[in-house]
Amino acid sequence: LLQWTKIHTSINNNFNNGSSWAQGIEILNNLILLKCGYSIATSIDNGNTWADDLTKKGNYSKSIVHFNGNYFLIAGDPEGGITPINTKNHLYKSSNGSSWEKVFQQQVRINFMYADSKIYLLGDNGQLIHSDDGINWNVKRVTGQSLYYMTKLN
């Protein structure tokens, strides 16, 4: 039998339609990202301490990668929509996982992010966005259909 210990309670008090409930968790290196409808909680010390960020909405997509020594996070615009699935998306960058700066804004929903030798963002309406350095971004519309997943084939 497992015993569970409560280690964090979100300060988010917006409980409309279950929007504050955890919608996913991602772990990358020492960063743990807990996605909720109207906030994102992060821990950079393996879950011992947590910080709530009410300025970024969670995102249902694969929303964090590590590239060129930085973390990149897809998060919704807090002013952009009622629910995370309807919101516009921004890309944030952090070198430490605790302080974030907005580096790119997109008017369509981003459905997936992938990093290898470049960062790729896949979005609605066939949007393929990529960067060689995480600073300069190229936007292309490769199809009229929404893009949801990519992988590298050898």
PDB file of C-alpha atoms in Angstrom:
ATOM      1  CA  LEU A   1       0.000   0.000   0.000  1.00  0.00           C
ATOM      2  CA  LEU A   2       1.344   3.418  -0.979  1.00  0.00           C
ATOM      3  CA  GLN A   3       1.193   6.470   1.225  1.00  0.00           C
ATOM      4  CA  TRP A   4       0.881   9.883  -0.400  1.00  0.00           C
ATOM      5  CA  THR A   5       2.034  13.171   1.068  1.00  0.00           C
ATOM      6  CA  LYS A   6       0.595  16.503  -0.027  1.00  0.00           C
ATOM      7  CA  ILE A   7       3.500  18.721  -1.104  1.00  0.00           C
ATOM      8  CA  HIS A   8       1.797  21.641  -2.848  1.00  0.00           C
ATOM      9  CA  THR A   9      -1.556  23.397  -3.003  1.00  0.00           C
ATOM     10  CA  SER A  10      -2.076  25.853  -5.833  1.00  0.00           C
ATOM     11  CA  ILE A  11      -2.980  29.417  -4.939  1.00  0.00           C
ATOM     12  CA  ASN A  12      -5.308  29.476  -7.935  1.00  0.00           C
ATOM     13  CA  ASN A  13      -8.891  30.016  -6.763  1.00  0.00           C
ATOM     14  CA  ASN A  14     -10.595  29.904 -10.181  1.00  0.00           C
ATOM     15  CA  PHE A  15     -12.601  26.699 -10.032  1.00  0.00           C
ATOM     16  CA  ASN A  16     -15.028  27.361 -12.913  1.00  0.00           C
ATOM     17  CA  ASN A  17     -15.645  24.196 -14.900  1.00  0.00           C
ATOM     18  CA  GLY A  18     -12.722  22.390 -13.277  1.00  0.00           C
ATOM     19  CA  SER A  19     -10.264  24.783 -14.876  1.00  0.00           C
ATOM     20  CA  SER A  20      -7.871  24.665 -11.921  1.00  0.00           C
ATOM     21  CA  TRP A  21      -7.503  20.911 -11.865  1.00  0.00           C
ATOM     22  CA  ALA A  22      -4.263  19.348 -12.964  1.00  0.00           C
ATOM     23  CA  GLN A  23      -4.342  18.595 -16.692  1.00  0.00           C
ATOM     24  CA  GLY A  24      -0.910  17.116 -17.097  1.00  0.00           C
ATOM     25  CA  ILE A  25       2.591  16.908 -15.769  1.00  0.00           C
ATOM     26  CA  GLU A  26       5.873  17.031 -17.609  1.00  0.00           C
ATOM     27  CA  ILE A  27       9.327  16.303 -16.214  1.00  0.00           C
ATOM     28  CA  LEU A  28      12.467  17.425 -17.994  1.00  0.00           C
ATOM     29  CA  ASN A  29      15.858  17.301 -16.296  1.00  0.00           C
ATOM     30  CA  ASN A  30      15.285  18.933 -12.863  1.00  0.00           C
ATOM     31  CA  LEU A  31      12.194  20.876 -13.950  1.00  0.00           C
ATOM     32  CA  ILE A  32       8.708  19.582 -13.120  1.00  0.00           C
ATOM     33  CA  LEU A  33       5.838  21.395 -14.821  1.00  0.00           C
ATOM     34  CA  LEU A  34       2.262  20.894 -13.598  1.00  0.00           C
ATOM     35  CA  LYS A  35      -0.274  22.200 -16.113  1.00  0.00           C
ATOM     36  CA  CYS A  36      -3.616  23.540 -14.921  1.00  0.00           C
ATOM     37  CA  GLY A  37      -6.302  25.418 -16.787  1.00  0.00           C
ATOM     38  CA  TYR A  38      -5.512  28.866 -15.460  1.00  0.00           C
ATOM     39  CA  SER A  39      -1.990  28.466 -14.113  1.00  0.00           C
ATOM     40  CA  ILE A  40       1.231  26.553 -14.357  1.00  0.00           C
ATOM     41  CA  ALA A  41       3.120  25.341 -11.297  1.00  0.00           C
ATOM     42  CA  THR A  42       6.841  24.638 -11.585  1.00  0.00           C
ATOM     43  CA  SER A  43       9.423  23.016  -9.379  1.00  0.00           C
ATOM     44  CA  ILE A  44      13.156  23.159 -10.053  1.00  0.00           C
ATOM     45  CA  ASP A  45      14.172  21.010  -7.059  1.00  0.00           C
ATOM     46  CA  ASN A  46      12.475  17.674  -7.777  1.00  0.00           C
ATOM     47  CA  GLY A  47       9.142  18.719  -6.273  1.00  0.00           C
ATOM     48  CA  ASN A  48      10.317  19.955  -2.876  1.00  0.00           C
ATOM     49  CA  THR A  49       9.198  23.543  -3.521  1.00  0.00           C
ATOM     50  CA  TRP A  50       6.721  24.903  -6.065  1.00  0.00           C
ATOM     51  CA  ALA A  51       5.961  28.247  -7.706  1.00  0.00           C
ATOM     52  CA  ASP A  52       2.553  29.106  -9.196  1.00  0.00           C
ATOM     53  CA  ASP A  53       2.440  31.257 -12.308  1.00  0.00           C
ATOM     54  CA  LEU A  54      -1.039  32.658 -12.837  1.00  0.00           C
ATOM     55  CA  THR A  55       0.098  34.656 -15.888  1.00  0.00           C
ATOM     56  CA  LYS A  56       0.380  31.564 -18.100  1.00  0.00           C
ATOM     57  CA  LYS A  57      -2.407  29.134 -18.939  1.00  0.00           C
ATOM     58  CA  GLY A  58      -1.693  25.449 -19.216  1.00  0.00           C
ATOM     59  CA  ASN A  59      -1.663  23.803 -22.616  1.00  0.00           C
ATOM     60  CA  TYR A  60      -2.880  20.340 -23.562  1.00  0.00           C
ATOM     61  CA  SER A  61      -0.021  19.852 -26.021  1.00  0.00           C
ATOM     62  CA  LYS A  62       3.500  18.648 -25.438  1.00  0.00           C
ATOM     63  CA  SER A  63       4.559  21.967 -24.090  1.00  0.00           C
ATOM     64  CA  ILE A  64       8.151  21.894 -22.876  1.00  0.00           C
ATOM     65  CA  VAL A  65      11.504  21.036 -24.439  1.00  0.00           C
ATOM     66  CA  HIS A  66      15.160  21.655 -23.608  1.00  0.00           C
ATOM     67  CA  PHE A  67      17.196  23.212 -26.438  1.00  0.00           C
ATOM     68  CA  ASN A  68      20.547  25.053 -26.573  1.00  0.00           C
ATOM     69  CA  GLY A  69      20.789  25.128 -22.768  1.00  0.00           C
ATOM     70  CA  ASN A  70      17.316  26.632 -22.261  1.00  0.00           C
ATOM     71  CA  TYR A  71      13.837  25.386 -21.449  1.00  0.00           C
ATOM     72  CA  PHE A  72      11.093  26.377 -23.908  1.00  0.00           C
ATOM     73  CA  LEU A  73       7.470  26.367 -22.752  1.00  0.00           C
ATOM     74  CA  ILE A  74       4.245  26.731 -24.737  1.00  0.00           C
ATOM     75  CA  ALA A  75       1.623  28.483 -22.646  1.00  0.00           C
ATOM     76  CA  GLY A  76      -1.627  30.230 -23.344  1.00  0.00           C
ATOM     77  CA  ASP A  77      -2.330  33.925 -23.187  1.00  0.00           C
ATOM     78  CA  PRO A  78      -4.276  34.702 -19.994  1.00  0.00           C
ATOM     79  CA  GLU A  79      -6.281  37.259 -21.991  1.00  0.00           C
ATOM     80  CA  GLY A  80      -6.676  35.054 -25.055  1.00  0.00           C
ATOM     81  CA  GLY A  81      -9.611  32.784 -24.344  1.00  0.00           C
ATOM     82  CA  ILE A  82     -11.896  31.110 -21.879  1.00  0.00           C
ATOM     83  CA  THR A  83     -10.223  27.709 -21.861  1.00  0.00           C
ATOM     84  CA  PRO A  84      -6.661  26.613 -22.652  1.00  0.00           C
ATOM     85  CA  ILE A  85      -7.782  24.828 -25.811  1.00  0.00           C
ATOM     86  CA  ASN A  86      -9.248  28.067 -27.234  1.00  0.00           C
ATOM     87  CA  THR A  87      -6.465  30.405 -26.213  1.00  0.00           C
ATOM     88  CA  LYS A  88      -3.682  31.925 -28.270  1.00  0.00           C
ATOM     89  CA  ASN A  89      -0.204  30.619 -27.572  1.00  0.00           C
ATOM     90  CA  HIS A  90       3.103  32.114 -26.580  1.00  0.00           C
ATOM     91  CA  LEU A  91       6.527  30.554 -26.381  1.00  0.00           C
ATOM     92  CA  TYR A  92       8.550  31.311 -23.262  1.00  0.00           C
ATOM     93  CA  LYS A  93      12.248  30.679 -22.630  1.00  0.00           C
ATOM     94  CA  SER A  94      14.086  30.100 -19.357  1.00  0.00           C
ATOM     95  CA  SER A  95      17.649  29.165 -18.526  1.00  0.00           C
ATOM     96  CA  ASN A  96      16.741  28.043 -14.990  1.00  0.00           C
ATOM     97  CA  GLY A  97      13.089  26.928 -15.117  1.00  0.00           C
ATOM     98  CA  SER A  98      11.916  29.574 -12.662  1.00  0.00           C
ATOM     99  CA  SER A  99      11.995  32.907 -14.533  1.00  0.00           C
ATOM    100  CA  TRP A 100      10.517  33.021 -18.034  1.00  0.00           C
ATOM    101  CA  GLU A 101      10.604  35.509 -20.913  1.00  0.00           C
ATOM    102  CA  LYS A 102       8.229  35.563 -23.880  1.00  0.00           C
ATOM    103  CA  VAL A 103      10.188  34.910 -27.099  1.00  0.00           C
ATOM    104  CA  PHE A 104       7.450  34.234 -29.654  1.00  0.00           C
ATOM    105  CA  GLN A 105       3.701  34.764 -30.009  1.00  0.00           C
ATOM    106  CA  GLN A 106       1.412  32.845 -32.340  1.00  0.00           C
ATOM    107  CA  GLN A 107      -2.172  33.646 -33.291  1.00  0.00           C
ATOM    108  CA  VAL A 108      -3.136  29.990 -33.809  1.00  0.00           C
ATOM    109  CA  ARG A 109      -3.095  27.176 -31.292  1.00  0.00           C
ATOM    110  CA  ILE A 110       0.178  25.272 -31.024  1.00  0.00           C
ATOM    111  CA  ASN A 111      -0.482  21.529 -30.850  1.00  0.00           C
ATOM    112  CA  PHE A 112       3.003  20.082 -30.443  1.00  0.00           C
ATOM    113  CA  MET A 113       6.619  21.099 -29.890  1.00  0.00           C
ATOM    114  CA  TYR A 114       9.688  19.061 -30.820  1.00  0.00           C
ATOM    115  CA  ALA A 115      13.412  19.794 -30.446  1.00  0.00           C
ATOM    116  CA  ASP A 116      16.396  18.171 -32.088  1.00  0.00           C
ATOM    117  CA  SER A 117      18.862  20.247 -34.113  1.00  0.00           C
ATOM    118  CA  LYS A 118      16.048  22.865 -34.343  1.00  0.00           C
ATOM    119  CA  ILE A 119      12.889  23.639 -32.383  1.00  0.00           C
ATOM    120  CA  TYR A 120       9.678  22.875 -34.262  1.00  0.00           C
ATOM    121  CA  LEU A 121       6.203  24.105 -33.311  1.00  0.00           C
ATOM    122  CA  LEU A 122       3.212  22.519 -35.029  1.00  0.00           C
ATOM    123  CA  GLY A 123      -0.089  24.347 -35.068  1.00  0.00           C
ATOM    124  CA  ASP A 124      -3.575  24.674 -36.394  1.00  0.00           C
ATOM    125  CA  ASN A 125      -4.148  25.611 -40.041  1.00  0.00           C
ATOM    126  CA  GLY A 126      -0.958  23.848 -41.151  1.00  0.00           C
ATOM    127  CA  GLN A 127       1.417  26.172 -39.304  1.00  0.00           C
ATOM    128  CA  LEU A 128       4.996  24.871 -39.065  1.00  0.00           C
ATOM    129  CA  ILE A 129       7.243  27.181 -37.073  1.00  0.00           C
ATOM    130  CA  HIS A 130      10.924  26.457 -36.573  1.00  0.00           C
ATOM    131  CA  SER A 131      14.083  28.023 -35.197  1.00  0.00           C
ATOM    132  CA  ASP A 132      17.767  27.157 -35.429  1.00  0.00           C
ATOM    133  CA  ASP A 133      18.668  29.148 -32.324  1.00  0.00           C
ATOM    134  CA  GLY A 134      15.515  29.679 -30.229  1.00  0.00           C
ATOM    135  CA  ILE A 135      15.624  33.408 -31.014  1.00  0.00           C
ATOM    136  CA  ASN A 136      14.740  33.830 -34.688  1.00  0.00           C
ATOM    137  CA  TRP A 137      11.575  32.082 -35.919  1.00  0.00           C
ATOM    138  CA  ASN A 138      10.370  31.043 -39.375  1.00  0.00           C
ATOM    139  CA  VAL A 139       6.646  30.523 -39.951  1.00  0.00           C
ATOM    140  CA  LYS A 140       5.372  28.443 -42.864  1.00  0.00           C
ATOM    141  CA  ARG A 141       1.953  27.123 -43.775  1.00  0.00           C
ATOM    142  CA  VAL A 142       2.651  23.642 -45.132  1.00  0.00           C
ATOM    143  CA  THR A 143      -0.947  22.415 -45.411  1.00  0.00           C
ATOM    144  CA  GLY A 144      -4.485  23.553 -44.699  1.00  0.00           C
ATOM    145  CA  GLN A 145      -4.869  20.866 -42.037  1.00  0.00           C
ATOM    146  CA  SER A 146      -3.846  21.168 -38.410  1.00  0.00           C
ATOM    147  CA  LEU A 147      -0.539  19.543 -37.436  1.00  0.00           C
ATOM    148  CA  TYR A 148      -0.406  17.454 -34.270  1.00  0.00           C
ATOM    149  CA  TYR A 149       2.766  15.348 -34.134  1.00  0.00           C
ATOM    150  CA  MET A 150       6.209  14.867 -35.630  1.00  0.00           C
ATOM    151  CA  THR A 151       9.122  12.560 -35.044  1.00  0.00           C
ATOM    152  CA  LYS A 152      12.579  12.115 -36.463  1.00  0.00           C
ATOM    153  CA  LEU A 153      13.171   9.141 -38.747  1.00  0.00           C
ATOM    154  CA  ASN A 154      16.696   7.846 -39.208  1.00  0.00           C
TER     155      ASN A 154
END
